[in-house]
Coordinates of C-alpha atoms and ligand atoms in Angstrom, one line a residue:
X1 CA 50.2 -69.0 -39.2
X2 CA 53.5 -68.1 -37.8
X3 CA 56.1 -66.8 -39.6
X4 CA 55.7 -68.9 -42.7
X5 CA 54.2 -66.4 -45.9
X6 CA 55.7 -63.3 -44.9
X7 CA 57.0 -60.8 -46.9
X8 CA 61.0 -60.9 -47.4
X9 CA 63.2 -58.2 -47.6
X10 CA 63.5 -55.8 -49.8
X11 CA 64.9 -57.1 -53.0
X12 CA 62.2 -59.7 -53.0
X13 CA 59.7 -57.1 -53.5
X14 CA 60.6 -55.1 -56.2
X15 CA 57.3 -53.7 -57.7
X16 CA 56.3 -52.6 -53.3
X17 CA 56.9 -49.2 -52.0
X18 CA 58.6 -49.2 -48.6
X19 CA 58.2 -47.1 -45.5
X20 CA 61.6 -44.9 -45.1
X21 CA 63.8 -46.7 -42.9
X22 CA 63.8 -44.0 -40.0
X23 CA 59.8 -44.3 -39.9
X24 CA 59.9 -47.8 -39.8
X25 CA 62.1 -47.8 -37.1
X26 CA 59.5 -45.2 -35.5
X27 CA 56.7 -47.5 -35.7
X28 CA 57.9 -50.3 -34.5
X29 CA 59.5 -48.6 -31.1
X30 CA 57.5 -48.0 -27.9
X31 CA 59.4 -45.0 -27.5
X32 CA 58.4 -43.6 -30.4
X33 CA 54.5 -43.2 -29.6
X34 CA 55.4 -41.3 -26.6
X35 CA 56.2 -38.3 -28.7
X36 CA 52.5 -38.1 -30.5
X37 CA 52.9 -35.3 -33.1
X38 CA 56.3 -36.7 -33.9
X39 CA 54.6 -39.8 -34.9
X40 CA 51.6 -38.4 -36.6
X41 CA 54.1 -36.5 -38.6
X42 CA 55.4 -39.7 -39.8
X43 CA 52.0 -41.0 -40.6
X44 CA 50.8 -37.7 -42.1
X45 CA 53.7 -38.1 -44.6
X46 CA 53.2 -41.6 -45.1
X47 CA 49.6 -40.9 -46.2
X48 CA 50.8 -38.1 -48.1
X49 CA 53.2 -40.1 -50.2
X50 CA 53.1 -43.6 -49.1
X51 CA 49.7 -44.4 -47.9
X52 CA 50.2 -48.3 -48.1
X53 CA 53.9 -49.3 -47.9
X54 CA 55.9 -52.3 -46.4
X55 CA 58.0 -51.6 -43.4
X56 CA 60.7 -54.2 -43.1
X57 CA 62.9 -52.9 -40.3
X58 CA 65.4 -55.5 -38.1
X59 CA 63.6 -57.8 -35.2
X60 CA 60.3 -57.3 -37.2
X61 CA 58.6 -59.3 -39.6
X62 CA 58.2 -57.3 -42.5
X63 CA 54.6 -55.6 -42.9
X64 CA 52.1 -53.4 -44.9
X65 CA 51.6 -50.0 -43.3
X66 CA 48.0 -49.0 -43.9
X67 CA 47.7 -45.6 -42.5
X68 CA 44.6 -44.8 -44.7
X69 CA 40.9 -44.4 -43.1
X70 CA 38.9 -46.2 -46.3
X71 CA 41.9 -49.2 -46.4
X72 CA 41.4 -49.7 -42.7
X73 CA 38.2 -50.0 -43.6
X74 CA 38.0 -52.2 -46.2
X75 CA 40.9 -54.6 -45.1
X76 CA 38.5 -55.1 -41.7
X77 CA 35.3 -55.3 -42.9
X78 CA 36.7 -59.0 -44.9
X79 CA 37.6 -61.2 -42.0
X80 CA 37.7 -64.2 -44.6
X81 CA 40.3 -62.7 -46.7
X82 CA 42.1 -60.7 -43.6
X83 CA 42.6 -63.1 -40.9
X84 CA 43.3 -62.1 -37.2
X85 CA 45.3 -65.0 -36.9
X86 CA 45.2 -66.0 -33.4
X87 CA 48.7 -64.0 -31.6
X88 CA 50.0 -62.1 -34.7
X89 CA 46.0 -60.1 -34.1
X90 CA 48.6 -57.3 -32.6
X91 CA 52.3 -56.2 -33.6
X92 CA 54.7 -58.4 -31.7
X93 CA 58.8 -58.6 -32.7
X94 CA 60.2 -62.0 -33.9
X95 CA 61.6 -62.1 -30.7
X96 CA 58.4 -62.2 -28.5
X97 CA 57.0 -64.3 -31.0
X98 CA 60.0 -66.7 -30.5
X99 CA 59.4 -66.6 -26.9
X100 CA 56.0 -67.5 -27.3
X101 CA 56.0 -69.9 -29.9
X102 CA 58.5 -71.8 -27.8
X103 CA 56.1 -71.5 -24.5
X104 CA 53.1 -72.2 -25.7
X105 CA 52.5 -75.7 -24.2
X106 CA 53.0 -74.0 -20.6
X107 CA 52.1 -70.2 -21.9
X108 CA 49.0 -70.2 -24.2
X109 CA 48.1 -67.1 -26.0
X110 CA 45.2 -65.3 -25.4
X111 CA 41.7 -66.6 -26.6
X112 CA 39.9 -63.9 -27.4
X113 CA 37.7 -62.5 -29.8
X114 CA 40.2 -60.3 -31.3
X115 CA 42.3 -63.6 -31.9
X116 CA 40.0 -65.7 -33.1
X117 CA 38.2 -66.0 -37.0
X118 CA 35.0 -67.0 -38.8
X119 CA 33.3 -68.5 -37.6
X120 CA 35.0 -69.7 -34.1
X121 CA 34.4 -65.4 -33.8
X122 CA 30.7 -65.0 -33.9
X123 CA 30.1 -68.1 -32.0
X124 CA 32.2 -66.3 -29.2
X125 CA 30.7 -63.0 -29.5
X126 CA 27.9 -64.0 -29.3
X127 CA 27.9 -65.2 -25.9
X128 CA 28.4 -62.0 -24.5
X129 CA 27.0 -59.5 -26.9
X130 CA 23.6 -58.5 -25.6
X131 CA 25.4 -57.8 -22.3
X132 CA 27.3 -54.9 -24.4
X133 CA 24.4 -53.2 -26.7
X134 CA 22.8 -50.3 -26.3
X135 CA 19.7 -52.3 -24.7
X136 CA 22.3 -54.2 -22.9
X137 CA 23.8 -51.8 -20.6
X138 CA 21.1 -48.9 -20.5
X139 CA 20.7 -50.6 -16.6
X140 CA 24.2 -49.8 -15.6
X141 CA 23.4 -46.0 -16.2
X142 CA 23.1 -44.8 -12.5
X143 CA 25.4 -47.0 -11.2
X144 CA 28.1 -45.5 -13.7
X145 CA 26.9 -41.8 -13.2
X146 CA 27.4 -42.8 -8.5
X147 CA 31.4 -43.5 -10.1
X148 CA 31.7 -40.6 -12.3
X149 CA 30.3 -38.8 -9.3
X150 CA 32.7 -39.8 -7.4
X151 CA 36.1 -39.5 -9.9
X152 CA 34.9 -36.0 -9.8
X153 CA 34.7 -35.8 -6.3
X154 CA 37.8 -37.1 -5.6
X155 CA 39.4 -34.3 -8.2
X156 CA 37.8 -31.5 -6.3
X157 CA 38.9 -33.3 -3.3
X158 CA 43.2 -32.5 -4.5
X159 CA 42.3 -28.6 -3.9
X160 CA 42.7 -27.2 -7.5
X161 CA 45.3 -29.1 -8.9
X162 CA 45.9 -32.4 -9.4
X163 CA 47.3 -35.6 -12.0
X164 CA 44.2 -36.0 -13.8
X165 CA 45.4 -39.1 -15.6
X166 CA 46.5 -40.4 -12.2
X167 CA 43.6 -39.5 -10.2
X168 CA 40.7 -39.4 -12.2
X169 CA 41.0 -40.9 -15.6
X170 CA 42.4 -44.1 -14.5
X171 CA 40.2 -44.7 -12.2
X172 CA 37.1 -44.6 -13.3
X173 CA 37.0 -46.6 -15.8
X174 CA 38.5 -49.7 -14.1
X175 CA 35.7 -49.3 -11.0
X176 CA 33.1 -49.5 -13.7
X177 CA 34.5 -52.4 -15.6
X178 CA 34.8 -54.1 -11.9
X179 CA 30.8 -53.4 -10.9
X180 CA 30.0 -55.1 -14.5
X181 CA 32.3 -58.2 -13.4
X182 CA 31.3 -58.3 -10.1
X183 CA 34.7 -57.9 -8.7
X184 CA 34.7 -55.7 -5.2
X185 CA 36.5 -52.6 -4.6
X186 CA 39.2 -54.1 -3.0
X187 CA 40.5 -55.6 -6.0
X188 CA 41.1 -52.1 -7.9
X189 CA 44.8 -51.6 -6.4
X190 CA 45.5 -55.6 -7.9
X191 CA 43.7 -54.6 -11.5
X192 CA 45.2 -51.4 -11.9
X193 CA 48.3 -52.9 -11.5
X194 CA 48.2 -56.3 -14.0
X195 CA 46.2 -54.0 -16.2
X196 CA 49.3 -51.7 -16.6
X197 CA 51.4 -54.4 -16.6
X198 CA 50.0 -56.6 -19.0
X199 CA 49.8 -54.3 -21.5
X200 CA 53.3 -52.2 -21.3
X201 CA 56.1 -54.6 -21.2
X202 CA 58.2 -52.1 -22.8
X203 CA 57.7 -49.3 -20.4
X204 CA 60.3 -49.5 -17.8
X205 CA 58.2 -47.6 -15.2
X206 CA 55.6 -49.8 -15.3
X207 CA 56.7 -53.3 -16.2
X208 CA 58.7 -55.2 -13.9
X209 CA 60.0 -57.3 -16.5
X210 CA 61.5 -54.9 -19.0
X211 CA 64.5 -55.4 -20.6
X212 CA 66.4 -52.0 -20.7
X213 CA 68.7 -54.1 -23.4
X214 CA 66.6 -53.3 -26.8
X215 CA 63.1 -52.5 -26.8
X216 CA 62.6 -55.1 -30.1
X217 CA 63.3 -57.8 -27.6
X218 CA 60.3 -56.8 -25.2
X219 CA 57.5 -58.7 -25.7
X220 CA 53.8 -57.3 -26.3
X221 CA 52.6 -58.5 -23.3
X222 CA 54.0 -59.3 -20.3
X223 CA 54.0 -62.8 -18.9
X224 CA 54.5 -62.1 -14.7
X225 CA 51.1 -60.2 -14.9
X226 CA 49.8 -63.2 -17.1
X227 CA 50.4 -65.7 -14.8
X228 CA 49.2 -63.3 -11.8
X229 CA 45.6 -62.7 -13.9
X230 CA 45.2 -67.0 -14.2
X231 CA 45.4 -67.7 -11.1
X232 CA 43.6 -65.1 -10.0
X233 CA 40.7 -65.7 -12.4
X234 CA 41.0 -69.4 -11.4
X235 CA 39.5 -69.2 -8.3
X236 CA 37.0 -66.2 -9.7
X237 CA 35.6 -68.9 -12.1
X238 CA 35.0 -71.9 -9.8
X239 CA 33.3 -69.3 -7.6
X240 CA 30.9 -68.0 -10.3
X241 CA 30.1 -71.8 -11.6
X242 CA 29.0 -72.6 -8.2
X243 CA 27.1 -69.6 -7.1
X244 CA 26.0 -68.0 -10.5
X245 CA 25.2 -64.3 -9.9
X246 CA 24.0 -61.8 -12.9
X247 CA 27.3 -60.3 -13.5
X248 CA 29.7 -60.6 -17.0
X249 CA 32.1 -63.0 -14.8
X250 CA 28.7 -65.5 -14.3
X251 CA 27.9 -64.8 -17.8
X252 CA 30.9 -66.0 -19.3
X253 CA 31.9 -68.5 -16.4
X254 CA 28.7 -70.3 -17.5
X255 CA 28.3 -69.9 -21.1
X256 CA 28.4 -73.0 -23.4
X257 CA 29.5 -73.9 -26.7
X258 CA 28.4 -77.2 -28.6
X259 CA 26.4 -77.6 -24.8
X260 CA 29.9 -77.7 -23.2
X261 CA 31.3 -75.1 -20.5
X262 CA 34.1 -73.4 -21.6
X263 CA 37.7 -74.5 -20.7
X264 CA 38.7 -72.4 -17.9
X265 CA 41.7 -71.0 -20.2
X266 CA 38.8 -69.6 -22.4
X267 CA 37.1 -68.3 -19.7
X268 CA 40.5 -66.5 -18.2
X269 CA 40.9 -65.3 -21.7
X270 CA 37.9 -63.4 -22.0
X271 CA 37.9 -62.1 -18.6
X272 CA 41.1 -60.6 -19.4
X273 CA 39.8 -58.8 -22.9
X274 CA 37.1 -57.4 -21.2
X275 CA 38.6 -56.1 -18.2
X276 CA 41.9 -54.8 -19.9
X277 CA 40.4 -53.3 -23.3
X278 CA 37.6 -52.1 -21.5
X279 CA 40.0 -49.9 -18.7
X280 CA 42.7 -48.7 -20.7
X281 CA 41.0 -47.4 -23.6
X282 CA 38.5 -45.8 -22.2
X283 CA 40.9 -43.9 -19.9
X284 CA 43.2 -42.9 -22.6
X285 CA 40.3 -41.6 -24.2
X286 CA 38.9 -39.4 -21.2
X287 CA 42.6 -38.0 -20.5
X288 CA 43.9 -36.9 -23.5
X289 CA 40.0 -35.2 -24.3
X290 CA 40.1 -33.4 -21.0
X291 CA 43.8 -32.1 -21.8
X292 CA 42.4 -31.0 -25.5
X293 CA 40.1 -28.9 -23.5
X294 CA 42.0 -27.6 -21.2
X295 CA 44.8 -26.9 -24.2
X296 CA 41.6 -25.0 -26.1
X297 CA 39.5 -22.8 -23.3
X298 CA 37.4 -22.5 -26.0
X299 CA 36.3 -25.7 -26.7
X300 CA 35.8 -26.2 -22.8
X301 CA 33.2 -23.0 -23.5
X302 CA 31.9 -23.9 -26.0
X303 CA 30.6 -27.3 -24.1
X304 CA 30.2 -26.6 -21.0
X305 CA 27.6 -23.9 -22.6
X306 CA 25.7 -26.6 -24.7
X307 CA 25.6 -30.3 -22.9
X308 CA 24.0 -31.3 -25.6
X309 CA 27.7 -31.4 -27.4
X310 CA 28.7 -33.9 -25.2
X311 CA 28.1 -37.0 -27.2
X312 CA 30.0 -35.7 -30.1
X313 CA 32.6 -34.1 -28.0
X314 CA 33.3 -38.1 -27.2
X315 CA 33.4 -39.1 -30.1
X316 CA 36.1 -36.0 -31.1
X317 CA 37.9 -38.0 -28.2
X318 CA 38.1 -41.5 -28.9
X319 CA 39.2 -40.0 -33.0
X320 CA 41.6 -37.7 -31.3
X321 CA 43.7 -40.1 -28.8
X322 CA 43.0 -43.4 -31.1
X323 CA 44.0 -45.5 -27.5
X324 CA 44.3 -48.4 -29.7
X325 CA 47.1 -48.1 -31.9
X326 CA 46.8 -50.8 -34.4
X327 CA 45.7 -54.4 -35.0
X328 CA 47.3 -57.0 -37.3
X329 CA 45.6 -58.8 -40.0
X330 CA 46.8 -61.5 -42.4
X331 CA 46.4 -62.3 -46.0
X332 CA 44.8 -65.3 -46.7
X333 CA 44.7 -64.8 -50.7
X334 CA 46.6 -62.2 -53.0
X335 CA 44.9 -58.9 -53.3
X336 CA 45.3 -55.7 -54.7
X337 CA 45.1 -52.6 -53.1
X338 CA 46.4 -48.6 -54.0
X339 CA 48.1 -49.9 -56.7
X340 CA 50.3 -52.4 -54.6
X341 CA 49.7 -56.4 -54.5
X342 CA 49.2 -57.7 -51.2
X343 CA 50.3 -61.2 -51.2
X344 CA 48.9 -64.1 -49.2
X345 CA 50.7 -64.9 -46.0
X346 CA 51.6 -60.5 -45.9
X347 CA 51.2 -59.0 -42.9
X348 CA 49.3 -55.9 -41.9
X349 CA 49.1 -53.3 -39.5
X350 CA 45.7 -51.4 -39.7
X351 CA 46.8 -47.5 -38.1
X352 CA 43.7 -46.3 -36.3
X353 CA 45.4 -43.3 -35.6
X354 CA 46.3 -42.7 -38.7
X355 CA 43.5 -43.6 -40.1
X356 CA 41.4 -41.0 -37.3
X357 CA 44.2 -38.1 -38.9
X358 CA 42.7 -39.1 -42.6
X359 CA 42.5 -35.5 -44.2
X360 CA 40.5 -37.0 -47.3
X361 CA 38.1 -38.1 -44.3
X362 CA 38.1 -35.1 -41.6
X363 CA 38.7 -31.3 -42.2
X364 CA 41.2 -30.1 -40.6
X365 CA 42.2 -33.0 -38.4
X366 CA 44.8 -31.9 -36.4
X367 CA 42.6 -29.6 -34.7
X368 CA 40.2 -30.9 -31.6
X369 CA 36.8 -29.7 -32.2
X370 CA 34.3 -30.9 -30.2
X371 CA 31.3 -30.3 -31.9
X372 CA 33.1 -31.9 -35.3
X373 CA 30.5 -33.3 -37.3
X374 CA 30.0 -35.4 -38.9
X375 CA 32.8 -37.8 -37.3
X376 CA 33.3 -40.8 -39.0
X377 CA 36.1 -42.0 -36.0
X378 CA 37.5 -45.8 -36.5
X379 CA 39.2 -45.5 -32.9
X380 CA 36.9 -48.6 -32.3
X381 CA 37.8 -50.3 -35.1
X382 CA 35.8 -51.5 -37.8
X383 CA 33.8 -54.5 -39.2
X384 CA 33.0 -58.0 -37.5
X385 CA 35.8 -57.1 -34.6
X386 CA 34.9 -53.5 -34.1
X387 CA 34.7 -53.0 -30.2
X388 CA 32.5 -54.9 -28.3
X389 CA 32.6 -52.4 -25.1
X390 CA 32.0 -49.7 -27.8
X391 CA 28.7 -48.3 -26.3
X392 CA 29.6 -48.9 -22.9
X393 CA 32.7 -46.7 -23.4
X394 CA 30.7 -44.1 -24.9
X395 CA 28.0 -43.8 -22.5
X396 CA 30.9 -43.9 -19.8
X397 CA 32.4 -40.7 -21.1
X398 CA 29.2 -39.3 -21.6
X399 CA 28.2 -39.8 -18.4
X400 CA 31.8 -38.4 -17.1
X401 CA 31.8 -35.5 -19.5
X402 CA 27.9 -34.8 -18.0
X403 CA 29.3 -34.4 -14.3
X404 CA 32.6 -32.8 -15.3
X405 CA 31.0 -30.0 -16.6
X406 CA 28.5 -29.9 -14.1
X407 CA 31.2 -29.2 -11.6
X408 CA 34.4 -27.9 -13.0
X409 CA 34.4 -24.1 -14.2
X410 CA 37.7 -24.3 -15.5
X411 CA 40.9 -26.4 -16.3
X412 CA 44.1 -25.8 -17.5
X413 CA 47.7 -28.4 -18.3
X414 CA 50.0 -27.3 -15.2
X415 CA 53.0 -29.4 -16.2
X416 CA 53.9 -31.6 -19.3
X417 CA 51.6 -34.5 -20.6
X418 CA 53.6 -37.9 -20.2
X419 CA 52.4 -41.1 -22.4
X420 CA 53.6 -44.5 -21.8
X421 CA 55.9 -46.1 -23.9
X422 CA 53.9 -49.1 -25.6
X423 CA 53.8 -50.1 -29.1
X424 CA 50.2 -51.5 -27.9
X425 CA 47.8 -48.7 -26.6
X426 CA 48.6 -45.2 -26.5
X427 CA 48.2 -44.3 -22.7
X428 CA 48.9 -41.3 -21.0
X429 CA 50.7 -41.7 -17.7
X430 CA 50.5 -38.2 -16.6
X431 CA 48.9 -34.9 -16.6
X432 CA 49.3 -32.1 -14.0
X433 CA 45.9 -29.9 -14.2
X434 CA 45.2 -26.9 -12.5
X435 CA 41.3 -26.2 -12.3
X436 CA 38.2 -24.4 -10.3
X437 CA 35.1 -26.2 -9.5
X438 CA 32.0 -24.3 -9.8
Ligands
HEM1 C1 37.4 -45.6 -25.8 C2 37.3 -46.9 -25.5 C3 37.6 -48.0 -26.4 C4 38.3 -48.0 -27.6 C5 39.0 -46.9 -28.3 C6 38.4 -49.4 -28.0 C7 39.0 -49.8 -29.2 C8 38.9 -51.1 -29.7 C9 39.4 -51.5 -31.0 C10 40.1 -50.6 -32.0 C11 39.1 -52.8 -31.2 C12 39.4 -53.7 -32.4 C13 38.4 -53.5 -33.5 C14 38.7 -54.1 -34.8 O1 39.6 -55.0 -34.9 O2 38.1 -53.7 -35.8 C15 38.4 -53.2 -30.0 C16 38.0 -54.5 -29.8 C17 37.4 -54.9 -28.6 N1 37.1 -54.1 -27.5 FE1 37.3 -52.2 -27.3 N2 37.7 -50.2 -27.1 C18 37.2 -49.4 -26.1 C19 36.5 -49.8 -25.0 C20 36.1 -51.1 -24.7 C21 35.4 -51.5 -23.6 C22 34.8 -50.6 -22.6 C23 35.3 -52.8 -23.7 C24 34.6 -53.9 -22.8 C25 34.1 -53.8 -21.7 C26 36.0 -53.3 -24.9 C27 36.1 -54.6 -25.3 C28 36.6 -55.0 -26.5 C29 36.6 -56.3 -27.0 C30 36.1 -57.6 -26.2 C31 37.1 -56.3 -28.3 C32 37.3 -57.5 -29.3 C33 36.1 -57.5 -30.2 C34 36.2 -58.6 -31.3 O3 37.3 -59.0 -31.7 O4 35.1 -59.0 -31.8 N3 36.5 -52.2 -25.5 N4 38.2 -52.2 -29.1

């Protein structure tokens, strides 16, 4: 764990290939991802020429760059020989790691599933995972299509233009994650915010703790909104142990492990995976697939003239915006891999979307089609950890893509797409639309 095992610099490695300093530098930096072709460029070259390569650039551990769909793959479907190990699960600089390491007695990390290994995983998954299958959440159909209803609404509402990222895309998302934990209305203005916050330390527009100083000094995740989430989720806990009701807060609040509640740090934890991975992504997802169709009049045509496209029009999405960017996985033994040796303690960063721009994997994958098929997408990741909101997030868009096209005859981008500057999610801050409602 920690930094112990890592892979040194350069002239310790002699037999490794190495990312080109000026990509490395790319995919290390917030800033970076908020110019999207200019990083897939990078990765299409990488995979081109260096598919799995170290990156060892300054205020960075060194790690392995796997931009390739079948190593994402097989890296994450062996949790006992790739380890999530517990904070270094997601690319943080020695810095925040520093920080942390030095606060964790007062500041815990997370304690996810995403953090956590065999078996301490599954035991934790399972708690909640026949809330999230198929079976699971078939219940929460009408109650998501009354919000998409609404999103839509309040589009048609702006006249015939409007910030759809803004307006619609973040929205939604978070109101339906809220009905599934219980949490009222009132509490969206709060979520939005700490959800934002938690997650984009590095975006000075957002975070209120940014450090305009060097971006490698930020943090992964911001620790004002932490501590704002605990206590909020304190009280949230004690009031779902006491009155149990059948929402995914009571769920959790009162599941059990070895017959013993979980600590309330657990509890905050997984209260604060499921409401942030569950928001973001899935709004990241819906924007940047509405501004592909409204880029491609075509496409729009093409769906809004078959409904029966919309399920693989989502998945086109979720392969297309990738909101996660990447996950971290450990070594635990030497392996070998394209030709390179992986050695234990290395660190890797698993590229979903690189991976999702694989051109062994998808033909012609810088285009959006949304009748691709087939789509073998990783945006959800892959393996033991792949997404536990994964059909939830699907049937939201579905649902959303239903009533879009239901009402809205046209679209078009009125203004340039912003994404926010995050080396964690790839989120997309804003995006004028001009449309017509039928
Ligand atoms: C488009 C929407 C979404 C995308 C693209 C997405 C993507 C991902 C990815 C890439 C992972 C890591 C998988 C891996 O390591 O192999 C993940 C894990 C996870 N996601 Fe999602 N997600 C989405 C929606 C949701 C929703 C709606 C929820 C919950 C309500 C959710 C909850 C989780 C949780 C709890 C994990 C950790 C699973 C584990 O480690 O076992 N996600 N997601």
């Amino acid at each position: 764990m920690g930094c112990e095992g890592n892979v040194q610099a350069a002239g310790a490695r002699p037999e490794a290939d190495f990312v080109p300093p000026a990509i490395a530098r790319q995919v290390v930096s917030p800033s970076a991802y908020a110019d999207w072709e200019a990083i897939h460029r990078s990765f299409a070259e990488l995979r081109h020429n260096i598919p799995l390569g170290l990156v060892d650039t300054p205020g960075f551990d060194p790690f392995w760059l796997v931009t390739k769909h079948a190593d994402v793959m097989e890296i994450s479907r062996q949790p006992l020989i790739f380890s999530n190990n517990d904070h270094r699960c997601a690319l943080l600089s020695q810095s925040a790691e520093r920080q942390y390491l030095e606060n964790r007695e007062t500041a815990p990390f997370f304690r996810v599933l995403i953090t956590m290994d065999p078996p301490e995983h599954s035991i934790y998954r399972r708690l909640t995972f026949k809330n999230f299958t198929p079976k699971g959440i078939r219940g929460l159909e009408e109650d998501i299509r009354a919000l998409a209803i609404e999103s839509i609404d309040e589009m048609a509402a702006q006249g015939n233009m409007c910030d759809f990222a803004e307006r619609v895309a973040l929205r939604y998302p978070l109101r339906v994650i809220l009905s599934l934990m219980g949490l009222p209305r009132e509490d969206e203005d709060m979520m939005l915010r700490l959800t934002q916050e938690l997650f984009n330390p590095q975006d000075p527009e957002i975070s209120k703790s940014h450090s305009s100083v060097d971006e490698s000094e930020a943090s992964s995740y911001d620790l004002g909104a932490l501590a704002e989430f605990k206590q909020f989720f304190s009280d949230l806990i004690k009031a779902r142990r006491a009155n149990p009701t059948d929402d995914i807060a009571s769920v959790i609040a009162n599941a059990t492990v070895d017959g013993k509640l979980l600590s309330e740090w657990d509890v905050t934890s997984q209260y604060i995976a499921i409401l942030t991975a569950g928001h973001d992504t899935t709004s990241s997802s819906t924007a940047g697939g509405v501004g592909a169709l409204a880029e491609s009049p075509e496409q729009f045509t093409m769906v809004k003239n078959d409904r029966s496209l919309v399920p693989a029009l989502v998945e086109e999405c979720v392969r297309w915006t990738s909101p996660l960017l990447s996950f971290m996985r450990t070594a635990e033994r030497d392996y070998s891999l394209r030709g390179q040796t992986i050695r234990k303690g290395d660190w890797m960063m698993l590229s979903y979307p690189s991976a999702n721009r694989d051109e062994e994997v998808f033909e012609d994958p810088f285009t959006f089609k949304a009748n691709r098929a087939p789509n073998p997408q990783i945006g959800f990741g892959y393996g033991p950890h792949i997404c536990l909101g994964q059909h939830l997030g699907r049937l939201e868009m579905r649902i959303f893509f239903e009533e879009f096209f239901r009402r809205v005859r046209s679209i078009e981008l009125a203004g340039p797409v912003e994404r926010s500057r995050s080396i964690n999610v790839s989120a997309i801050k804003r995006m004028p639309v001009r449309f017509t409602m039928a």
